[in-house]
Coordinates of C-alpha atoms and ligand atoms in Angstrom, one line a residue:
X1 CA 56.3 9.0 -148.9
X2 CA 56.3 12.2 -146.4
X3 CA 58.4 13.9 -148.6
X4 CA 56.6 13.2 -151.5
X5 CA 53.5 14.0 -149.8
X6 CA 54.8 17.4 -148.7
X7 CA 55.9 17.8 -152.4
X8 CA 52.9 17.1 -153.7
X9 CA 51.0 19.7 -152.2
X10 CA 49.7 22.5 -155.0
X11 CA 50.8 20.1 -158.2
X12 CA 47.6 19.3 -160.2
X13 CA 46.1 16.4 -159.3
X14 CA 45.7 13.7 -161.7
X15 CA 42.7 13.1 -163.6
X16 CA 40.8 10.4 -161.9
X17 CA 41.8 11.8 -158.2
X18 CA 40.1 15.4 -159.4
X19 CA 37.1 14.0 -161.1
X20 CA 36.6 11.5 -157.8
X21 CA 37.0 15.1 -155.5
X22 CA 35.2 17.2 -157.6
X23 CA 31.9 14.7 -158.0
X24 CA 31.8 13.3 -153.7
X25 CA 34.0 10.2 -154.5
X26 CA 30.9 8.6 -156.7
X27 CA 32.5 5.2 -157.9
X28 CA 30.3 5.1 -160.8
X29 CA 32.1 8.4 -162.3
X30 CA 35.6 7.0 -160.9
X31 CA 34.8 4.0 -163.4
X32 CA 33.8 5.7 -166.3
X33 CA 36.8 8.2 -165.7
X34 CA 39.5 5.3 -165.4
X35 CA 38.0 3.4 -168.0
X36 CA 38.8 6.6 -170.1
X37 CA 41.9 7.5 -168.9
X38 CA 43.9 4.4 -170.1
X39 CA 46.9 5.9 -172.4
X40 CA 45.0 9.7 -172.8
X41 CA 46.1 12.8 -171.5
X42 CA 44.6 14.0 -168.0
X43 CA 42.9 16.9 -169.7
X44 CA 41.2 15.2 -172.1
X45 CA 40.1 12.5 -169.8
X46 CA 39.0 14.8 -167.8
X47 CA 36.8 16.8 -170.5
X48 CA 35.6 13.7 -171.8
X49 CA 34.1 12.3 -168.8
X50 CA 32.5 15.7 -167.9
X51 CA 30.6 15.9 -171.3
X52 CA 29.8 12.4 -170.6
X53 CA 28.1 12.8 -167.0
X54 CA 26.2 15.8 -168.3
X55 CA 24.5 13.5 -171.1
X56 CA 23.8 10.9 -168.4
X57 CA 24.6 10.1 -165.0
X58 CA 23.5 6.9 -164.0
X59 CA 23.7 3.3 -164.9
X60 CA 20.8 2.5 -166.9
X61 CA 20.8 6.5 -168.7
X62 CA 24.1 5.2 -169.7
X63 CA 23.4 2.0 -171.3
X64 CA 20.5 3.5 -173.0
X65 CA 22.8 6.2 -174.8
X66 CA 23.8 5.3 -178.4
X67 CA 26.5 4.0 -179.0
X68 CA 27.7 6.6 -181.7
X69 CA 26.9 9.4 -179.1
X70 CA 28.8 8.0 -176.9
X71 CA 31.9 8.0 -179.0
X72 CA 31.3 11.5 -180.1
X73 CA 30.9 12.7 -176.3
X74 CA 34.0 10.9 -175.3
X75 CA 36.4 11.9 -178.2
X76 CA 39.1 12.5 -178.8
X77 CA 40.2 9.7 -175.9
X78 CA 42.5 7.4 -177.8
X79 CA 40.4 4.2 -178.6
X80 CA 37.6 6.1 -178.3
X81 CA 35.3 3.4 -180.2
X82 CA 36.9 0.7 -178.0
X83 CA 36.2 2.6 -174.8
X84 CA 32.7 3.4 -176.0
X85 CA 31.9 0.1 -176.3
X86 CA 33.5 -0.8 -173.1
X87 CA 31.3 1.9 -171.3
X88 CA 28.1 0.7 -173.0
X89 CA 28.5 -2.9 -172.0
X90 CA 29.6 -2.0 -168.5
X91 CA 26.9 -0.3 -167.8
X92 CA 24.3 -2.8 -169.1
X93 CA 26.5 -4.9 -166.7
X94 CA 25.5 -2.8 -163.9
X95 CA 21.9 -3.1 -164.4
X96 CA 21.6 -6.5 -165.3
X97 CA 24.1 -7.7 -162.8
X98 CA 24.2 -5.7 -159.7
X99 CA 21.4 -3.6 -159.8
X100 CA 22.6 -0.7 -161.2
X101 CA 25.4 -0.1 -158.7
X102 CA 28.8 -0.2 -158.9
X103 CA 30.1 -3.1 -156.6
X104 CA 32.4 -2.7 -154.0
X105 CA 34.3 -5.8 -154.5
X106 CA 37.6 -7.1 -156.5
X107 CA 36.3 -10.0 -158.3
X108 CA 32.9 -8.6 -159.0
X109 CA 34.4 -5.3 -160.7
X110 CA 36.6 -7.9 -162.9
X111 CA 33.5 -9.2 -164.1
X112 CA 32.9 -5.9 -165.8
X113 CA 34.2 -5.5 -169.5
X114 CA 36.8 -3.1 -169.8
X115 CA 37.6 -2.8 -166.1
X116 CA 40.7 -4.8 -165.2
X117 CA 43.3 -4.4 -161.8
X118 CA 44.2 -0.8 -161.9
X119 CA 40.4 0.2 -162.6
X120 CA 39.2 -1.8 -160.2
X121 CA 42.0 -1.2 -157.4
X122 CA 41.2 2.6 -158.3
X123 CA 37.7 2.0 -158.0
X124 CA 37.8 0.3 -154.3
X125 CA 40.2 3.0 -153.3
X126 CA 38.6 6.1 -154.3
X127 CA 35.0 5.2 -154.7
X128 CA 35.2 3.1 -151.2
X129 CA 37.5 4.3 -149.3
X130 CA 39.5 0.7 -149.2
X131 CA 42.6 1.0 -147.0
X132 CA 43.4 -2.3 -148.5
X133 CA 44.0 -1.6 -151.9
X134 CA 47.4 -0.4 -154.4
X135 CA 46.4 0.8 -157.8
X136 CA 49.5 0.3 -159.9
X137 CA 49.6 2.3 -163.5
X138 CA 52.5 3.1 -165.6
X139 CA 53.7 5.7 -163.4
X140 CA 53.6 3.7 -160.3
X141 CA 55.4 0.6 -162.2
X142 CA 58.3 2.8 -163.0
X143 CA 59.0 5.0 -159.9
X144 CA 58.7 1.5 -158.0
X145 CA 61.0 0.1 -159.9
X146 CA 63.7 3.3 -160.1
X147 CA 63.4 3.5 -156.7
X148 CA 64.4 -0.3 -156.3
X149 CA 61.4 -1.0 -153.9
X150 CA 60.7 -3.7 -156.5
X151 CA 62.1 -5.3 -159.6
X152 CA 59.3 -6.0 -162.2
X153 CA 58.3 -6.5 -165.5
X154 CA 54.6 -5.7 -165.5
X155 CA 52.3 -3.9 -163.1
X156 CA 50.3 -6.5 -161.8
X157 CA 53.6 -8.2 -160.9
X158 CA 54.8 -4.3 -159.2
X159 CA 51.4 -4.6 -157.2
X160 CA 52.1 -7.7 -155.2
X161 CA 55.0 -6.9 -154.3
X162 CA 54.2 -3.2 -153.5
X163 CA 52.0 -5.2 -150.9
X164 CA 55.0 -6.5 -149.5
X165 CA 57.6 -3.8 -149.9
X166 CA 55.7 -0.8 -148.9
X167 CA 54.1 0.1 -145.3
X168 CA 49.9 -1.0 -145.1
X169 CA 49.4 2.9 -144.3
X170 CA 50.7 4.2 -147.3
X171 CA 48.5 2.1 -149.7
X172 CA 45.7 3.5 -150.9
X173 CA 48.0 7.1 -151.2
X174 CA 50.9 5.3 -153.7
X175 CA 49.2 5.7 -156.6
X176 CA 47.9 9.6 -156.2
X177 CA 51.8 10.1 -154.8
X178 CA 54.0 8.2 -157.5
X179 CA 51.5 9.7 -160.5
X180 CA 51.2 13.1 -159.6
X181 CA 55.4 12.8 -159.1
X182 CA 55.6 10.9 -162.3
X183 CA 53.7 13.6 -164.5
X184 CA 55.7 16.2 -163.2
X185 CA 59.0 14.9 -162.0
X186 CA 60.0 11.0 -162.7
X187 CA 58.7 11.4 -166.3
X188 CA 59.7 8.4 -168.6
X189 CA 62.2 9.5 -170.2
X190 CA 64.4 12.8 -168.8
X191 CA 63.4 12.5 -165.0
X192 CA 64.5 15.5 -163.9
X193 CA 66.5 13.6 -160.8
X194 CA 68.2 17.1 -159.9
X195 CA 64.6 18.7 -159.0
X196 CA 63.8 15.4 -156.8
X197 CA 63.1 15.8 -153.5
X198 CA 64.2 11.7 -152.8
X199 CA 67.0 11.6 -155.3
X200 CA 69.2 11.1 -151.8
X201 CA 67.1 7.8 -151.3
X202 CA 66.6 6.8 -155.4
X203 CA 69.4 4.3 -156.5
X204 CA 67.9 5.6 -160.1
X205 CA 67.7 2.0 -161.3
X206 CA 67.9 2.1 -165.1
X207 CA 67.9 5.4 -165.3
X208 CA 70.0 6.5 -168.0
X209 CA 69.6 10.3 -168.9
X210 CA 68.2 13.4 -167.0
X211 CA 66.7 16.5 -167.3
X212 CA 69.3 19.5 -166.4
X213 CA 68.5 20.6 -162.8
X214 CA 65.9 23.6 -163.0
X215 CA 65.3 23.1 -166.5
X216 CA 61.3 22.4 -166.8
Ligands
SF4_1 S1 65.8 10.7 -158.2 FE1 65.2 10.6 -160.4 S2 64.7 8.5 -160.7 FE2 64.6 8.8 -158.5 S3 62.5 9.3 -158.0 FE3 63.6 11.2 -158.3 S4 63.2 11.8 -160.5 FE4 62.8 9.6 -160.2

């Protein structure tokens, strides 16, 4: 995690992480973002949410947006009508429900449509500063798993037992480490293993092919 940490350093930071830097850590816009992001590209999650937050920034100015303008502000996201709807709804959850905050609790952000264990683990981490917390995404499932810290099928399996393979001080920084090294380095398919700075420590479990050292 050091090294990666060290490595890390000037690579651009993955959507969520810069919209949570750029706007003071708001949860509400680390939500909204992560709702979004789900199988997009950073940049267009990260345009999407921007012309989002200029249209409205709060809870109820959200809810109170159409729903068609909210599609158009958020596309091209992929399931952009889905996500709209998912937006809408979560924010009239906020206001109904919890008084048009975001709430700073696991079961209570499952309540909200849309927002399931990576959101919410995202949410606590970056929006409230939990140092109890591993968000897990696609990125963090497969390094995991290469790495042979665990062996799972699905994310929410990798989380628990991230909980128990991985140090408590390196929790809420596993999911900005193994992303940021997973856009750039341990991509899905071609890691480029010879550019690693832990291929001495990677067993490269199921790892089959990779990219020729230096080759981008
Ligand atoms: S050595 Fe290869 S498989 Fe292992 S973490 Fe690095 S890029 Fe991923």
């Amino acid at each position: 995690m050091r090294a990666l940490a060290r490595a890390i350093t000037g690579l651009e930071l993955p959507a969520v992480e810069k919209i949570s830097e750029e706007q003071a850590k708001d949860p509400l816009q680390i939500l909204i973002a992560t709702i979004l992001s789900a199988r997009t590209q950073d940049a267009t999650t990260h345009a999407a949410s921007t012309r989002l937050f200029k249209a409205a920034r709060t809870p109820r100015t959200l809810a109170k947006l159409p729903l068609t303008q909210i599609e158009r502000l958020i596309y091209p996201v992929s399931f952009y009508r889905y996500k709209a709807r998912y937006v809408k709804s979560c924010c009239e959850m906020l206001v109904s429900r919890f008084g048009g905050k975001v709430p700073s609790t696991m079961e209570e952000l499952l309540m909200l449509p849309g927002v399931g264990r990576k959101t919410a683990n995202l949410v606590l981490i970056l929006g409230f500063k939990s140092p109890r917390n591993i968000c897990v995404d696609t990125h963090v499932h497969r390094i995991s798993n290469r790495l042979g810290w665990v062996k799972t099928t699905l994310p929410d399996e990798t989380e628990q037992a991230l909980y128990h393979a991985t140090a408590r001080r390196w929790w809420p920084y596993l999911n900005l480490y193994l992303v940021t090294w997973g856009q750039n380095v341990c991509r899905p398919v071609y890691p480029r293993c010879g550019d690693c700075v832990i291929r001495d420590e990677c067993p490269r479990i199921g790892v089959l092919r990779t990219r020729r050292r230096g080759v981008d």
